[in-house]
Tab-separated table of C-alpha atoms in Angstrom:
chain	number	residue	atom	x	y	z
A	1484	UNK	CA	192.769	82.782	305.019
A	1485	UNK	CA	193.549	86.418	304.113
A	1486	UNK	CA	190.505	87.960	302.634
A	1487	UNK	CA	189.346	91.423	301.341
A	1488	UNK	CA	186.354	92.310	299.468
A	1489	UNK	CA	185.960	94.899	296.544
A	1490	UNK	CA	182.552	95.794	295.445
A	1491	UNK	CA	183.141	96.418	291.599
A	1492	UNK	CA	181.235	97.167	288.446
A	1493	UNK	CA	177.685	98.223	287.404
A	1494	UNK	CA	176.112	95.678	289.388
A	1495	UNK	CA	178.089	95.958	292.405
A	1496	UNK	CA	179.564	92.540	292.325
A	1497	UNK	CA	181.411	91.425	295.474
A	1498	UNK	CA	184.943	90.676	294.099
A	1499	UNK	CA	186.873	88.484	296.496
A	1500	UNK	CA	190.639	88.735	296.797
A	1501	UNK	CA	192.150	85.790	298.752
A	1502	UNK	CA	195.768	85.479	299.503
A	1503	UNK	CA	198.554	83.451	301.357
A	1504	UNK	CA	202.307	83.694	301.506
A	1505	UNK	CA	202.440	86.348	298.741
A	1506	UNK	CA	200.452	84.314	296.260
A	1507	UNK	CA	196.876	85.634	295.523
A	1508	UNK	CA	193.734	84.769	293.848
A	1509	UNK	CA	190.580	86.865	292.682
A	1510	UNK	CA	186.909	85.600	292.715
A	1511	UNK	CA	184.568	87.373	290.175
A	1512	UNK	CA	186.355	90.667	289.200
A	1513	UNK	CA	183.022	92.366	288.138
A	1514	UNK	CA	184.231	95.762	286.857
A	1515	UNK	CA	187.261	97.736	286.730
A	1516	UNK	CA	189.968	96.091	288.986
A	1517	UNK	CA	192.129	99.276	289.440
A	1518	UNK	CA	191.798	99.105	293.090
A	1519	UNK	CA	192.352	95.381	293.162
A	1520	UNK	CA	195.705	95.898	291.015
A	1521	UNK	CA	196.855	98.664	293.265
A	1522	UNK	CA	196.268	96.624	296.550
A	1523	UNK	CA	198.195	93.547	295.042
A	1524	UNK	CA	201.079	95.829	294.229
A	1525	UNK	CA	201.092	97.776	297.432
A	1526	UNK	CA	200.968	94.483	299.274
A	1527	UNK	CA	203.648	92.857	297.439
A	1528	UNK	CA	201.183	89.922	296.080
A	1529	UNK	CA	201.595	88.078	293.020
A	1530	UNK	CA	198.071	87.229	291.534
A	1531	UNK	CA	198.246	83.526	290.348
A	1532	UNK	CA	194.435	83.029	289.509
A	1533	UNK	CA	191.211	84.727	288.320
A	1534	UNK	CA	188.404	82.797	289.157
A	1535	UNK	CA	184.676	83.500	287.940
A	1536	UNK	CA	181.888	81.460	289.546
A	1537	UNK	CA	179.829	81.676	286.286
A	1538	UNK	CA	179.892	83.709	282.834
A	1539	UNK	CA	177.621	86.353	283.378
A	1540	UNK	CA	179.221	89.799	282.410
A	1541	UNK	CA	178.798	91.147	285.695
A	1542	UNK	CA	181.485	88.508	286.969
A	1543	UNK	CA	183.860	88.670	284.400
A	1544	UNK	CA	184.179	92.389	283.230
A	1545	UNK	CA	187.527	92.827	285.069
A	1546	UNK	CA	189.146	89.627	284.010
A	1547	UNK	CA	191.342	91.010	280.986
A	1548	UNK	CA	193.236	93.484	282.993
A	1549	UNK	CA	193.960	90.795	285.604
A	1550	UNK	CA	195.173	88.548	282.961
A	1551	UNK	CA	197.623	91.195	281.779
A	1552	UNK	CA	199.512	90.813	284.828
A	1553	UNK	CA	200.190	87.268	284.573
A	1554	UNK	CA	197.281	85.470	286.228
A	1555	UNK	CA	195.434	82.603	284.776
A	1556	UNK	CA	191.774	82.591	284.316
A	1557	UNK	CA	189.504	79.644	285.200
A	1558	UNK	CA	185.839	79.295	284.650
A	1559	UNK	CA	183.345	76.369	283.913
A	1560	UNK	CA	183.561	75.820	280.189
A	1561	UNK	CA	179.813	75.316	280.192
A	1562	UNK	CA	179.544	79.130	280.698
A	1563	UNK	CA	181.857	80.304	278.145
A	1564	UNK	CA	179.427	81.107	275.707
A	1565	UNK	CA	177.372	83.421	278.336
A	1566	UNK	CA	180.318	85.713	278.778
A	1567	UNK	CA	179.588	87.871	275.465
A	1568	UNK	CA	175.600	88.116	276.373
A	1569	UNK	CA	173.768	90.784	278.148
A	1570	UNK	CA	176.875	93.352	277.813
A	1571	UNK	CA	178.102	95.502	274.691
A	1572	UNK	CA	181.587	94.377	274.666
A	1573	UNK	CA	184.019	96.628	272.994
A	1574	UNK	CA	186.424	93.850	272.849
A	1575	UNK	CA	186.152	90.058	272.629
A	1576	UNK	CA	185.640	88.450	276.094
A	1577	UNK	CA	188.415	86.734	277.833
A	1578	UNK	CA	189.523	83.308	276.992
A	1579	UNK	CA	189.705	80.818	279.804
A	1580	UNK	CA	193.378	79.309	280.424
A	1581	UNK	CA	191.714	76.170	282.310
A	1582	UNK	CA	188.215	75.005	283.519
A	1583	UNK	CA	186.878	75.330	286.870
A	1584	UNK	CA	184.761	72.326	287.428
A	1585	UNK	CA	183.709	70.063	290.321
A	1586	UNK	CA	186.870	68.910	292.487
A	1587	UNK	CA	189.163	71.349	290.751
A	1588	UNK	CA	192.028	72.290	293.359
A	1589	UNK	CA	193.890	75.448	293.178
A	1590	UNK	CA	196.950	76.192	295.367
A	1591	UNK	CA	197.539	79.747	296.664
A	1592	UNK	CA	200.464	79.858	299.210
A	1593	UNK	CA	199.598	76.954	301.508
A	1594	UNK	CA	195.743	77.363	300.882
A	1595	UNK	CA	193.984	74.841	298.893
A	1596	UNK	CA	190.780	76.124	297.053
A	1597	UNK	CA	188.400	73.667	295.591
A	1598	UNK	CA	185.526	73.938	292.759
A	1599	UNK	CA	182.198	72.726	293.985
A	1600	UNK	CA	179.628	72.221	291.006
A	1601	UNK	CA	176.536	74.298	291.914
A	1602	UNK	CA	174.550	74.736	288.632
A	1603	UNK	CA	171.205	76.238	288.419
A	1604	UNK	CA	171.893	80.006	288.220
A	1605	UNK	CA	173.622	79.094	285.260
A	1606	UNK	CA	174.355	75.419	284.287
A	1607	UNK	CA	178.046	76.060	284.761
A	1608	UNK	CA	177.935	77.804	288.139
A	1609	UNK	CA	180.776	76.708	290.225
A	1610	UNK	CA	181.279	77.786	293.901
A	1611	UNK	CA	184.710	77.874	295.513
A	1612	UNK	CA	185.252	76.080	298.884
A	1613	UNK	CA	188.170	77.263	301.153
A	1614	UNK	CA	187.829	75.363	304.544
A	1615	UNK	CA	184.612	75.944	305.836
A	1616	UNK	CA	183.827	78.902	303.536
A	1617	UNK	CA	181.878	78.854	300.428
A	1618	UNK	CA	182.067	81.402	297.599
A	1619	UNK	CA	178.611	81.039	296.178
A	1620	UNK	CA	178.611	83.535	293.097
A	1621	UNK	CA	174.859	84.091	292.538
A	1622	UNK	CA	173.701	80.604	293.506
A	1623	UNK	CA	173.070	81.621	297.221
A	1624	UNK	CA	172.493	84.982	298.493
A	1625	UNK	CA	171.708	86.306	302.057
A	1626	UNK	CA	167.842	85.635	302.196
A	1627	UNK	CA	167.363	84.618	298.801
A	1628	UNK	CA	168.712	82.781	295.725
A	1629	UNK	CA	169.962	83.687	292.053
A	1630	UNK	CA	167.480	83.748	289.305
A	1631	UNK	CA	167.662	80.876	286.818
A	1632	UNK	CA	166.305	82.402	283.571
A	1633	UNK	CA	169.377	83.757	282.153
A	1634	UNK	CA	171.085	80.377	281.329
A	1635	UNK	CA	170.144	78.385	284.332
A	1636	UNK	CA	167.332	75.766	285.245
A	1637	UNK	CA	164.848	76.054	288.128
A	1638	UNK	CA	164.909	72.211	288.931
A	1639	UNK	CA	168.539	72.185	288.837
A	1640	UNK	CA	168.952	74.972	290.888
A	1641	UNK	CA	166.771	73.270	293.705
A	1642	UNK	CA	169.013	70.170	293.580
A	1643	UNK	CA	171.990	72.333	294.032
A	1644	UNK	CA	170.491	73.995	297.055
A	1645	UNK	CA	169.700	70.829	298.664
A	1646	UNK	CA	173.265	69.752	298.092
A	1647	UNK	CA	174.635	72.961	299.824
A	1648	UNK	CA	172.406	72.391	302.806
A	1649	UNK	CA	174.329	69.187	303.579
A	1650	UNK	CA	177.764	70.641	303.193
A	1651	UNK	CA	180.094	71.360	306.146
A	1652	UNK	CA	180.124	75.265	305.642
A	1653	UNK	CA	179.951	77.734	308.095
A	1654	UNK	CA	180.435	81.323	306.082
A	1655	UNK	CA	178.600	81.940	302.928
A	1656	UNK	CA	180.350	84.716	300.588
A	1657	UNK	CA	177.793	85.852	297.832
A	1658	UNK	CA	178.406	87.370	294.504
A	1659	UNK	CA	176.246	90.235	295.652
A	1660	UNK	CA	175.184	91.766	298.869
A	1661	UNK	CA	176.175	90.705	302.626
A	1662	UNK	CA	178.089	87.685	303.652
A	1663	UNK	CA	176.025	85.238	305.776
A	1664	UNK	CA	176.152	81.811	307.323
A	1665	UNK	CA	174.684	78.684	305.976
A	1666	UNK	CA	173.047	77.953	309.307
A	1667	UNK	CA	171.252	81.337	309.174
A	1668	UNK	CA	170.144	80.526	305.510
A	1669	UNK	CA	168.875	77.102	306.431
A	1670	UNK	CA	166.863	78.555	309.301
A	1671	UNK	CA	165.489	81.727	307.431
A	1672	UNK	CA	165.940	81.768	303.718
A	1673	UNK	CA	162.546	80.838	302.429
A	1674	UNK	CA	164.353	78.883	299.416
A	1675	UNK	CA	165.999	76.414	301.849
A	1676	UNK	CA	163.795	76.120	304.652
A	1677	UNK	CA	160.761	74.961	303.017
A	1678	UNK	CA	158.624	77.827	303.270
A	1679	UNK	CA	158.467	78.254	299.612
A	1680	UNK	CA	157.174	75.155	297.723
A	1681	UNK	CA	158.200	73.774	294.275
A	1682	UNK	CA	155.341	75.556	292.537
A	1683	UNK	CA	156.122	79.020	294.534
A	1684	UNK	CA	159.298	80.093	292.832
């Protein structure tokens, strides 16, 4: 897997560019994607897909310019109504071309990426699994988890975190902040290691 991270937008969202054999996919373009487009053109890559792990504005702000170069936009349909919220759009939010849901397979070159339903931060939150790497959006961060009061649900997030703990995942690539490993999070993240009980968060 070829991977490059761009930190974009007002909330410094991690925008991940993944490519193989001159085909590329972008995860969570959270701001002006000019740097991403320049890299694509300079590297001779064709962007096939734009994937947003959820519908908060800081994960979709850069979708429209990327769609204009011919890529298809995927997001879970449960989160479409979240896209206009929390941001003063000067134009309508982008329309998805297809749904990203549990089990969705996306081919980029010889890579197969899979959607994994991980609701809780929002009800449509969907992580992306590539081999043993999981792109978690705002579901799981290094040392903490995403908030659940902007379209999500606390109990649903708890169930999702238990699911992630059992997955065959090595590397975790969150929507903000540093990458981590699932092993480290299970050991030291208080939301995963039992330090925080059900009534503590």
